[in-house]
Amino acid sequence: MEILMSIIIGIIFTVSVYLFLSRSIIRVVLGTLLLSHGVHLLLITMSELQRGAPPLLNLGAESYTDPLPQALVLTAIVIAFGVTSLLLVMVYRTYKEHETDDLEELRGSADE
Amino acid sequence: MKQLRPNDMMLQVSMRLITLIIFAFSFYLFLAGHNNPGGGFIGGLMTASAILVLYLAFDMKTITKAIPFNFTTMIGVGLLFAVFTGIASMLYGFPFLTQFFDYFQFPVFGEVELTTALPFDLGVYLVVVGAALTIILAIAEDDK
Amino acid sequence: MNNLIILPIIIPFIIGAVLIIFAKHHRLQRVVSGFTAVGMLILSIYLAIVVYQDGVIVLEAGNWAAPFGIVLVADMFATLMVLLTSLLSAACLFFAFKTITPKREKFFFYPFYFFLLVGVNGAFLTGDIFNLFVFFEVMLLSSYALIVNGGTKYQLRESFKYVIINVFASALFVVAVAWLYSVTGTLNMAHISERVAELEQTGVVNVIAIMFFIVFASKGALFPLYFWLPKSYFGPPAAIAALFGGLLTKVGIYAIIRVFTLIFYHEPTYTHKAVIVTIAGFTMLFGVLGAVSQFDFKRILSYHIISQVGYMVMGLGIFTPLAVAGAIYYIVHHMIVKTALFLFAGAAERVTGTTDLKKMGGLLKTHPVLSWMFFISAISLAGIPPFSGFFSKFPIILAGFQEEQYIISGVALLVGLLTLFSMMKIFSYAFWGKQKHTDEQAKLPIGKLLLPIAPLVALTIILGIAAEPIFQYSLQVAEQIMDPSIYIESVLKE
């Protein structure tokens, strides 16, 4: 299961890097979105995918799911939500001001 | 110049109903958060989506009149709620954010667990509703 | 259990939240934020004294015992950084009162200002690696909002790059935390340090260490990840640029120093003496070359941030108590002087209406106080005795020679020379020469603008003259952070 997840995460990372490198500004934002998903999956996977046992802390328990990564992922999701929404507003404003979504045109000239 | 408005009566009537259901469910999620899936963040997002659906079905003016909250203020109030829950434990000499819970008997509900995590979650709820709507409305209002 | 150390985090948090509610009352916002800034300064001085006298303070948030819950740890290094943060933020805030336009104020300038401080102070005080990420994000989110504050075309365009590089680095941060968690099974930094010591730092642990280095290097603007800095710091108004220039990259440097003294300190020949020192050399060199090639007041200063960040990391890379003490001294000096210089750039811009050096000139005649105060800060930055720049570079370079790191020490000396050159370029173009601004502009009163900067200039003189006691203090800080057992014992109480 972990191997499969690792491959999936790898694919997600690849796609998001591809989106990062594209010229359209909204694709770059989608890239950040996808990257954060990949990262969250990685965080869950890295702590071993345990199934069938509740995350209960009982010293006698033979098997339990580690609750910590879940809490971490939740926090990371909330943060990603905040960053993405801010980024969307910013991209929208950029588009309005510059009237283009092409990053090549948003490069900026050397002399200013 | 305004375009001819499509007849969205079906949408408006059904949305009134659906929104109520979403509201109720989001409130349930918010309260369930302590021991079950749910919590302030998810509840808040769902409430925000309910209000957003209203904005979609009706126009901006109507809803702004119907829900006379300033969503930005809501963020501030929510943050204060959350942080003062943490501070409350400091006043009794416990570390910041120490949480307490106890069981109480209520006439109709029976035994209910009340925790100090609830006001904290209420803060989160308010922040999420406020932030989500502020951001969406910031883009929407710009379009006019 | 001591709630004192949570105060530098929650006070700005509460004030920020309150200021959101009263976003429309400009006067009230200014009064409240002004008093808060001064209060924070007093509080952080008190905190630094308490920690200096009584040793490390640990707070277990939520009353959860150490390796399980989130801890806040205030050692001498952290409290020193909190103190500097309060100092700089107060200076920049009072400068902002005079320069920020109401239009910019309206976009929640003050709330975000305080949330930025929440993030920065939190990053300094936390003892939990994931919590460090959270506070980094709080800081970065507020910085995104501040750097686009005003929303000019230039700002929006350049900030987008700033945001994207930081979002990417944050994603890598989570990856690094995930790997570290899978290897050590804990997030408490003291506990991680213990586990890494048991594991022996080889193979995968080194990979994680370098991953953390990459993450913090891109936030701290190290070679080759510094390209976002000069352009994005050019856009926002002077008060914000000064705060960012003085503060933000240093949070990344703080994290590097913390992680590489507390957790990944077992293989200094590889991580410190090879990787970090090399990167430091390139950072210094390319930063200063960028500064030399520029002809703009703010841009030269921005490139100098990069080259000076290199000095701090070089101090860590040499990894002797003397070098680390020098790095800490250098951080103190740099944060104060760099903020002052950025604020001077803002004041000069107020007079001349531009930061292009070719369009400036003759400020010395019309504004002598501004010019001489700038001169002091500039030569202090370049490292001329008796100011603080000299006494902070000296131990780093001395330690470099002691450890037989001749190349890096030579580069550091060369970079010092080029720094002097580019500072003198600013001075001779903008302050000497023919007056290029109109007589009306020359009559502009800027005395009030200089008031918040004056304490910073005074401090760089004091830091230079009183170098001995301050160096002793940095040495104590360095010895404390280079002995991880102090940190571990106070957190885990073994």
CSV table of N, CA, C and O in Angstrom, one decimal, chain A residues 13 16-17 20 25-26 28-29 32 35-36 39-40 42-44 46-47 66-69 71-73 75-76 79 82-83 86-87 90-91 93-94 97-98 103 105-112, chain C residues 68 107 112 130 133-134 137 140-141 144-145 147-148 150-161 163-164 167-168 170-172 174-179 181-183 185-187 231 234 299:
chain,number,residue,atom,x,y,z
A,13,PHE,N,3.2,14.9,-7.8
A,13,PHE,CA,4.3,15.9,-7.7
A,13,PHE,C,4.7,16.3,-9.2
A,13,PHE,O,5.0,17.5,-9.5
A,16,SER,N,2.2,18.5,-10.8
A,16,SER,CA,2.2,19.9,-10.2
A,16,SER,C,3.4,20.6,-10.6
A,16,SER,O,3.3,21.8,-10.9
A,17,VAL,N,4.6,20.0,-10.8
A,17,VAL,CA,5.8,20.7,-11.2
A,17,VAL,C,5.6,21.1,-12.7
A,17,VAL,O,5.9,22.3,-13.1
A,20,PHE,N,3.5,24.1,-12.6
A,20,PHE,CA,4.3,25.3,-12.1
A,20,PHE,C,5.0,25.9,-13.2
A,20,PHE,O,5.2,27.1,-13.3
A,25,ILE,N,-1.0,31.9,-15.6
A,25,ILE,CA,-0.9,32.2,-14.1
A,25,ILE,C,-1.8,31.3,-13.3
A,25,ILE,O,-1.5,30.8,-12.2
A,26,ILE,N,-3.0,31.0,-13.9
A,26,ILE,CA,-4.0,30.2,-13.1
A,26,ILE,C,-3.5,28.7,-13.0
A,26,ILE,O,-3.8,28.0,-12.1
A,28,VAL,N,-0.5,27.9,-12.7
A,28,VAL,CA,0.5,27.8,-11.6
A,28,VAL,C,-0.2,27.7,-10.2
A,28,VAL,O,0.2,26.9,-9.4
A,29,VAL,N,-1.3,28.4,-10.1
A,29,VAL,CA,-2.1,28.3,-8.9
A,29,VAL,C,-2.6,26.9,-8.7
A,29,VAL,O,-2.5,26.3,-7.6
A,32,THR,N,0.1,24.7,-7.3
A,32,THR,CA,0.3,24.8,-5.9
A,32,THR,C,-0.8,24.0,-5.2
A,32,THR,O,-0.5,23.3,-4.2
A,35,LEU,N,0.1,20.4,-5.5
A,35,LEU,CA,1.3,20.1,-4.8
A,35,LEU,C,1.0,19.9,-3.3
A,35,LEU,O,1.5,19.0,-2.6
A,36,SER,N,0.1,20.8,-2.8
A,36,SER,CA,-0.3,20.6,-1.4
A,36,SER,C,-1.0,19.3,-1.2
A,36,SER,O,-0.8,18.6,-0.1
A,39,VAL,N,1.6,16.6,-1.0
A,39,VAL,CA,2.3,16.7,0.3
A,39,VAL,C,1.5,16.1,1.5
A,39,VAL,O,2.0,15.4,2.3
A,40,HIS,N,0.2,16.4,1.4
A,40,HIS,CA,-0.6,15.9,2.5
A,40,HIS,C,-0.7,14.4,2.5
A,40,HIS,O,-0.6,13.7,3.5
A,42,LEU,N,1.6,12.5,1.3
A,42,LEU,CA,2.9,12.0,1.8
A,42,LEU,C,3.0,12.0,3.3
A,42,LEU,O,3.5,11.0,3.9
A,43,LEU,N,2.4,13.0,3.9
A,43,LEU,CA,2.5,13.1,5.3
A,43,LEU,C,1.8,11.9,6.0
A,43,LEU,O,2.2,11.3,6.9
A,44,ILE,N,0.6,11.6,5.4
A,44,ILE,CA,-0.2,10.4,5.9
A,44,ILE,C,0.6,9.1,5.7
A,44,ILE,O,0.7,8.3,6.5
A,46,MET,N,3.8,8.6,5.2
A,46,MET,CA,5.0,8.4,5.9
A,46,MET,C,4.9,7.9,7.3
A,46,MET,O,5.9,7.4,7.8
A,47,SER,N,3.7,7.9,7.8
A,47,SER,CA,3.6,7.4,9.2
A,47,SER,C,2.9,6.0,9.2
A,47,SER,O,2.3,5.6,10.1
A,66,ASP,N,-1.8,5.7,14.3
A,66,ASP,CA,-1.2,6.9,14.9
A,66,ASP,C,-2.0,8.1,14.6
A,66,ASP,O,-2.3,8.5,13.5
A,67,PRO,N,-2.5,8.8,15.7
A,67,PRO,CA,-3.4,9.9,15.4
A,67,PRO,C,-2.7,11.2,15.0
A,67,PRO,O,-3.3,12.1,14.5
A,68,LEU,N,-1.4,11.2,15.3
A,68,LEU,CA,-0.7,12.5,15.1
A,68,LEU,C,-0.7,13.0,13.6
A,68,LEU,O,-1.1,14.1,13.4
A,69,PRO,N,-0.4,12.1,12.7
A,69,PRO,CA,-0.4,12.5,11.3
A,69,PRO,C,-1.7,13.1,10.8
A,69,PRO,O,-1.8,14.0,10.0
A,71,ALA,N,-3.8,14.7,12.6
A,71,ALA,CA,-3.9,16.1,13.1
A,71,ALA,C,-3.1,17.0,12.3
A,71,ALA,O,-3.5,18.1,12.0
A,72,LEU,N,-1.9,16.5,12.0
A,72,LEU,CA,-1.0,17.4,11.2
A,72,LEU,C,-1.6,17.7,9.8
A,72,LEU,O,-1.5,18.8,9.3
A,73,VAL,N,-2.1,16.6,9.2
A,73,VAL,CA,-2.7,16.8,7.9
A,73,VAL,C,-3.8,17.8,7.9
A,73,VAL,O,-4.0,18.7,7.1
A,75,THR,N,-4.2,20.2,10.0
A,75,THR,CA,-3.6,21.6,10.1
A,75,THR,C,-3.1,22.0,8.8
A,75,THR,O,-3.3,23.2,8.3
A,76,ALA,N,-2.4,21.1,8.1
A,76,ALA,CA,-1.8,21.5,6.8
A,76,ALA,C,-2.8,21.8,5.8
A,76,ALA,O,-2.7,22.8,5.0
A,79,ILE,N,-4.1,25.3,6.4
A,79,ILE,CA,-3.2,26.3,6.0
A,79,ILE,C,-3.2,26.4,4.5
A,79,ILE,O,-3.2,27.5,3.9
A,82,GLY,N,-6.0,28.4,3.4
A,82,GLY,CA,-5.8,29.9,3.5
A,82,GLY,C,-4.9,30.4,2.4
A,82,GLY,O,-5.2,31.4,1.8
A,83,VAL,N,-3.8,29.7,2.2
A,83,VAL,CA,-2.9,30.2,1.2
A,83,VAL,C,-3.5,30.2,-0.2
A,83,VAL,O,-3.4,31.2,-0.9
A,86,LEU,N,-6.0,33.1,-0.6
A,86,LEU,CA,-5.3,34.3,-0.7
A,86,LEU,C,-4.7,34.5,-2.1
A,86,LEU,O,-4.7,35.5,-2.8
A,87,LEU,N,-4.1,33.4,-2.6
A,87,LEU,CA,-3.4,33.3,-3.9
A,87,LEU,C,-4.4,33.6,-5.0
A,87,LEU,O,-4.1,34.3,-5.9
A,90,MET,N,-5.2,37.2,-5.1
A,90,MET,CA,-4.0,37.9,-5.7
A,90,MET,C,-3.9,37.8,-7.2
A,90,MET,O,-3.7,38.7,-7.9
A,91,VAL,N,-4.1,36.5,-7.6
A,91,VAL,CA,-4.0,36.3,-9.1
A,91,VAL,C,-5.1,37.0,-9.8
A,91,VAL,O,-4.8,37.6,-10.9
A,93,ARG,N,-6.5,39.8,-8.9
A,93,ARG,CA,-6.1,41.2,-8.9
A,93,ARG,C,-5.0,41.5,-10.0
A,93,ARG,O,-5.0,42.5,-10.7
A,94,THR,N,-4.0,40.6,-10.0
A,94,THR,CA,-3.0,40.7,-11.0
A,94,THR,C,-3.5,40.7,-12.4
A,94,THR,O,-3.1,41.5,-13.2
A,97,GLU,N,-5.2,44.0,-13.1
A,97,GLU,CA,-4.3,45.1,-13.3
A,97,GLU,C,-3.5,45.0,-14.6
A,97,GLU,O,-3.4,46.0,-15.3
A,98,HIS,N,-3.0,43.9,-14.9
A,98,HIS,CA,-2.2,43.7,-16.0
A,98,HIS,C,-2.9,43.3,-17.3
A,98,HIS,O,-2.3,43.3,-18.4
A,103,LEU,N,2.5,34.5,-18.0
A,103,LEU,CA,3.6,34.9,-17.1
A,103,LEU,C,4.8,35.5,-17.9
A,103,LEU,O,5.6,36.2,-17.4
A,105,GLU,N,4.6,37.7,-20.1
A,105,GLU,CA,4.4,39.1,-20.2
A,105,GLU,C,4.5,39.7,-18.8
A,105,GLU,O,4.6,41.0,-18.7
A,106,LEU,N,4.4,38.9,-17.8
A,106,LEU,CA,4.5,39.4,-16.4
A,106,LEU,C,6.0,39.4,-15.9
A,106,LEU,O,6.2,39.5,-14.7
A,107,ARG,N,6.9,39.2,-16.8
A,107,ARG,CA,8.3,39.0,-16.4
A,107,ARG,C,8.8,40.2,-15.9
A,107,ARG,O,9.6,40.2,-14.9
A,108,GLY,N,8.5,41.4,-16.4
A,108,GLY,CA,9.0,42.6,-15.9
A,108,GLY,C,10.3,43.0,-16.7
A,108,GLY,O,11.1,42.1,-17.0
A,109,SER,N,10.4,44.3,-17.0
A,109,SER,CA,11.6,44.7,-17.8
A,109,SER,C,12.8,44.9,-16.9
A,109,SER,O,12.7,45.1,-15.7
A,110,ALA,N,14.0,44.9,-17.5
A,110,ALA,CA,15.2,44.9,-16.7
A,110,ALA,C,15.5,46.3,-16.1
A,110,ALA,O,16.2,46.4,-15.1
A,111,ASP,N,15.0,47.3,-16.8
A,111,ASP,CA,15.5,48.6,-16.4
A,111,ASP,C,14.7,49.2,-15.2
A,111,ASP,O,15.1,50.3,-14.7
A,112,GLU,N,13.6,48.7,-14.8
A,112,GLU,CA,12.9,49.3,-13.7
A,112,GLU,C,13.3,48.8,-12.3
A,112,GLU,O,13.9,47.8,-12.2
C,68,PHE,N,4.7,14.7,23.9
C,68,PHE,CA,3.4,14.5,23.3
C,68,PHE,C,2.8,15.8,22.9
C,68,PHE,O,2.2,15.9,21.8
C,107,PHE,N,-6.4,48.6,3.8
C,107,PHE,CA,-6.3,47.2,3.5
C,107,PHE,C,-5.7,46.4,4.6
C,107,PHE,O,-4.8,45.6,4.5
C,112,PHE,N,-2.5,42.8,9.8
C,112,PHE,CA,-1.5,41.9,9.2
C,112,PHE,C,-0.1,42.2,9.8
C,112,PHE,O,0.7,41.2,10.0
C,130,PHE,N,6.7,20.8,13.7
C,130,PHE,CA,5.5,21.1,12.9
C,130,PHE,C,4.9,22.4,13.3
C,130,PHE,O,4.4,23.2,12.4
C,133,PHE,N,6.5,25.0,11.4
C,133,PHE,CA,5.9,25.2,10.1
C,133,PHE,C,4.6,26.0,10.1
C,133,PHE,O,4.4,26.9,9.3
C,134,VAL,N,3.8,25.8,11.2
C,134,VAL,CA,2.6,26.5,11.3
C,134,VAL,C,2.9,28.0,11.5
C,134,VAL,O,2.3,28.9,10.8
C,137,GLU,N,4.0,29.6,8.4
C,137,GLU,CA,2.9,29.9,7.5
C,137,GLU,C,2.1,31.1,7.9
C,137,GLU,O,1.7,31.9,7.1
C,140,LEU,N,4.2,33.9,6.8
C,140,LEU,CA,4.2,34.1,5.3
C,140,LEU,C,2.9,34.6,4.8
C,140,LEU,O,2.9,35.5,4.0
C,141,LEU,N,1.8,34.1,5.4
C,141,LEU,CA,0.5,34.6,4.9
C,141,LEU,C,0.4,36.1,5.2
C,141,LEU,O,-0.1,36.8,4.3
C,144,TYR,N,2.5,37.9,2.7
C,144,TYR,CA,1.9,38.0,1.3
C,144,TYR,C,0.9,39.1,1.3
C,144,TYR,O,0.9,39.9,0.4
C,145,ALA,N,0.2,39.3,2.4
C,145,ALA,CA,-0.8,40.3,2.4
C,145,ALA,C,-0.1,41.7,2.5
C,145,ALA,O,-0.6,42.7,1.9
C,147,ILE,N,2.9,42.4,1.4
C,147,ILE,CA,3.8,42.8,0.3
C,147,ILE,C,3.0,43.3,-0.9
C,147,ILE,O,3.5,44.0,-1.7
C,148,VAL,N,1.7,42.8,-1.0
C,148,VAL,CA,0.9,43.4,-2.0
C,148,VAL,C,0.1,44.6,-1.5
C,148,VAL,O,-0.7,45.1,-2.3
C,150,GLY,N,-1.5,47.8,-1.1
C,150,GLY,CA,-1.5,48.9,-2.0
C,150,GLY,C,-1.8,48.5,-3.4
C,150,GLY,O,-2.5,49.2,-4.1
C,151,GLY,N,-1.4,47.3,-3.8
C,151,GLY,CA,-1.8,46.7,-5.0
C,151,GLY,C,-1.4,47.5,-6.3
C,151,GLY,O,-2.1,47.6,-7.2
C,152,THR,N,-0.1,48.0,-6.3
C,152,THR,CA,0.3,48.6,-7.6
C,152,THR,C,0.7,47.5,-8.6
C,152,THR,O,0.8,46.3,-8.2
C,153,LYS,N,0.8,47.9,-9.8
C,153,LYS,CA,1.1,46.9,-10.8
C,153,LYS,C,2.4,46.1,-10.5
C,153,LYS,O,2.4,44.9,-10.6
C,154,TYR,N,3.4,46.9,-10.2
C,154,TYR,CA,4.7,46.3,-9.9
C,154,TYR,C,4.6,45.3,-8.7
C,154,TYR,O,5.1,44.2,-8.8
C,155,GLN,N,3.9,45.7,-7.7
C,155,GLN,CA,3.8,44.9,-6.5
C,155,GLN,C,3.2,43.6,-6.8
C,155,GLN,O,3.6,42.5,-6.4
C,156,LEU,N,2.0,43.6,-7.5
C,156,LEU,CA,1.3,42.4,-7.8
C,156,LEU,C,2.1,41.5,-8.7
C,156,LEU,O,2.2,40.3,-8.4
C,157,ARG,N,2.9,42.0,-9.6
C,157,ARG,CA,3.6,41.2,-10.5
C,157,ARG,C,4.8,40.5,-9.7
C,157,ARG,O,5.0,39.3,-9.9
C,158,GLU,N,5.5,41.2,-9.0
C,158,GLU,CA,6.7,40.7,-8.3
C,158,GLU,C,6.3,39.8,-7.1
C,158,GLU,O,6.9,38.8,-6.8
C,159,SER,N,5.2,40.2,-6.4
C,159,SER,CA,4.8,39.4,-5.2
C,159,SER,C,4.3,38.1,-5.6
C,159,SER,O,4.5,37.1,-4.8
C,160,PHE,N,3.8,37.9,-6.8
C,160,PHE,CA,3.3,36.6,-7.3
C,160,PHE,C,4.5,35.6,-7.2
C,160,PHE,O,4.4,34.5,-6.7
C,161,LYS,N,5.7,36.1,-7.7
C,161,LYS,CA,6.8,35.2,-7.7
C,161,LYS,C,7.2,34.9,-6.2
C,161,LYS,O,7.6,33.8,-5.9
C,163,VAL,N,5.3,34.8,-3.6
C,163,VAL,CA,4.4,33.9,-3.0
C,163,VAL,C,4.6,32.5,-3.5
C,163,VAL,O,4.7,31.5,-2.8
C,164,ILE,N,4.8,32.4,-4.8
C,164,ILE,CA,5.0,31.0,-5.4
C,164,ILE,C,6.2,30.3,-4.9
C,164,ILE,O,6.2,29.1,-4.5
C,167,VAL,N,5.4,29.3,-1.4
C,167,VAL,CA,4.4,28.1,-1.3
C,167,VAL,C,5.2,26.8,-1.6
C,167,VAL,O,5.0,25.8,-0.9
C,168,PHE,N,6.0,26.9,-2.6
C,168,PHE,CA,6.8,25.7,-3.0
C,168,PHE,C,7.7,25.3,-1.8
C,168,PHE,O,7.7,24.1,-1.4
C,170,SER,N,7.3,25.9,1.3
C,170,SER,CA,6.5,25.4,2.4
C,170,SER,C,6.1,23.9,2.2
C,170,SER,O,6.1,23.1,3.1
C,171,ALA,N,5.8,23.6,0.9
C,171,ALA,CA,5.4,22.2,0.6
C,171,ALA,C,6.6,21.3,0.9
C,171,ALA,O,6.4,20.3,1.5
C,172,LEU,N,7.8,21.8,0.5
C,172,LEU,CA,9.0,21.0,0.8
C,172,LEU,C,9.2,20.8,2.3
C,172,LEU,O,9.7,19.8,2.8
C,174,VAL,N,6.8,20.6,4.6
C,174,VAL,CA,6.0,19.5,5.0
C,174,VAL,C,6.6,18.2,4.7
C,174,VAL,O,6.6,17.2,5.4
C,175,VAL,N,7.1,18.1,3.5
C,175,VAL,CA,7.8,16.8,3.0
C,175,VAL,C,8.9,16.5,4.0
C,175,VAL,O,9.0,15.3,4.5
C,176,ALA,N,9.7,17.5,4.3
C,176,ALA,CA,10.8,17.2,5.2
C,176,ALA,C,10.3,16.8,6.6
C,176,ALA,O,10.9,15.9,7.2
C,177,VAL,N,9.3,17.5,7.1
C,177,VAL,CA,8.7,17.1,8.4
C,177,VAL,C,8.2,15.6,8.3
C,177,VAL,O,8.4,14.9,9.3
C,178,ALA,N,7.5,15.3,7.2
C,178,ALA,CA,7.0,14.0,7.1
C,178,ALA,C,8.1,12.9,7.1
C,178,ALA,O,8.0,11.9,7.8
C,179,TRP,N,9.2,13.2,6.4
C,179,TRP,CA,10.3,12.2,6.4
C,179,TRP,C,10.9,12.1,7.8
C,179,TRP,O,11.2,11.0,8.3
C,181,TYR,N,9.5,12.7,10.6
C,181,TYR,CA,8.5,12.0,11.5
C,181,TYR,C,8.6,10.5,11.2
C,181,TYR,O,8.5,9.7,12.1
C,182,SER,N,8.7,10.1,9.9
C,182,SER,CA,8.8,8.7,9.7
C,182,SER,C,10.0,8.0,10.2
C,182,SER,O,10.1,6.9,10.5
C,183,VAL,N,11.1,8.8,10.3
C,183,VAL,CA,12.4,8.3,10.8
C,183,VAL,C,12.4,8.2,12.3
C,183,VAL,O,12.8,7.3,12.9
C,185,GLY,N,9.7,9.4,14.5
C,185,GLY,CA,8.5,9.1,15.2
C,185,GLY,C,8.1,10.2,16.2
C,185,GLY,O,7.3,9.9,17.1
C,186,THR,N,8.6,11.3,16.1
C,186,THR,CA,8.3,12.4,17.0
C,186,THR,C,8.4,13.7,16.4
C,186,THR,O,9.0,13.8,15.3
C,187,LEU,N,7.8,14.8,17.0
C,187,LEU,CA,7.9,16.1,16.4
C,187,LEU,C,8.5,17.1,17.3
C,187,LEU,O,8.9,18.2,16.9
C,231,LYS,N,13.7,41.9,-6.1
C,231,LYS,CA,12.6,42.5,-6.8
C,231,LYS,C,11.4,42.7,-5.9
C,231,LYS,O,10.7,43.7,-6.0
C,234,PHE,N,11.4,45.5,-3.5
C,234,PHE,CA,11.5,46.9,-4.0
C,234,PHE,C,10.1,47.5,-4.1
C,234,PHE,O,9.9,48.7,-3.9
C,299,ARG,N,17.4,48.7,-4.1
C,299,ARG,CA,17.9,47.4,-4.7
C,299,ARG,C,19.2,47.1,-4.2
C,299,ARG,O,19.5,45.9,-3.9
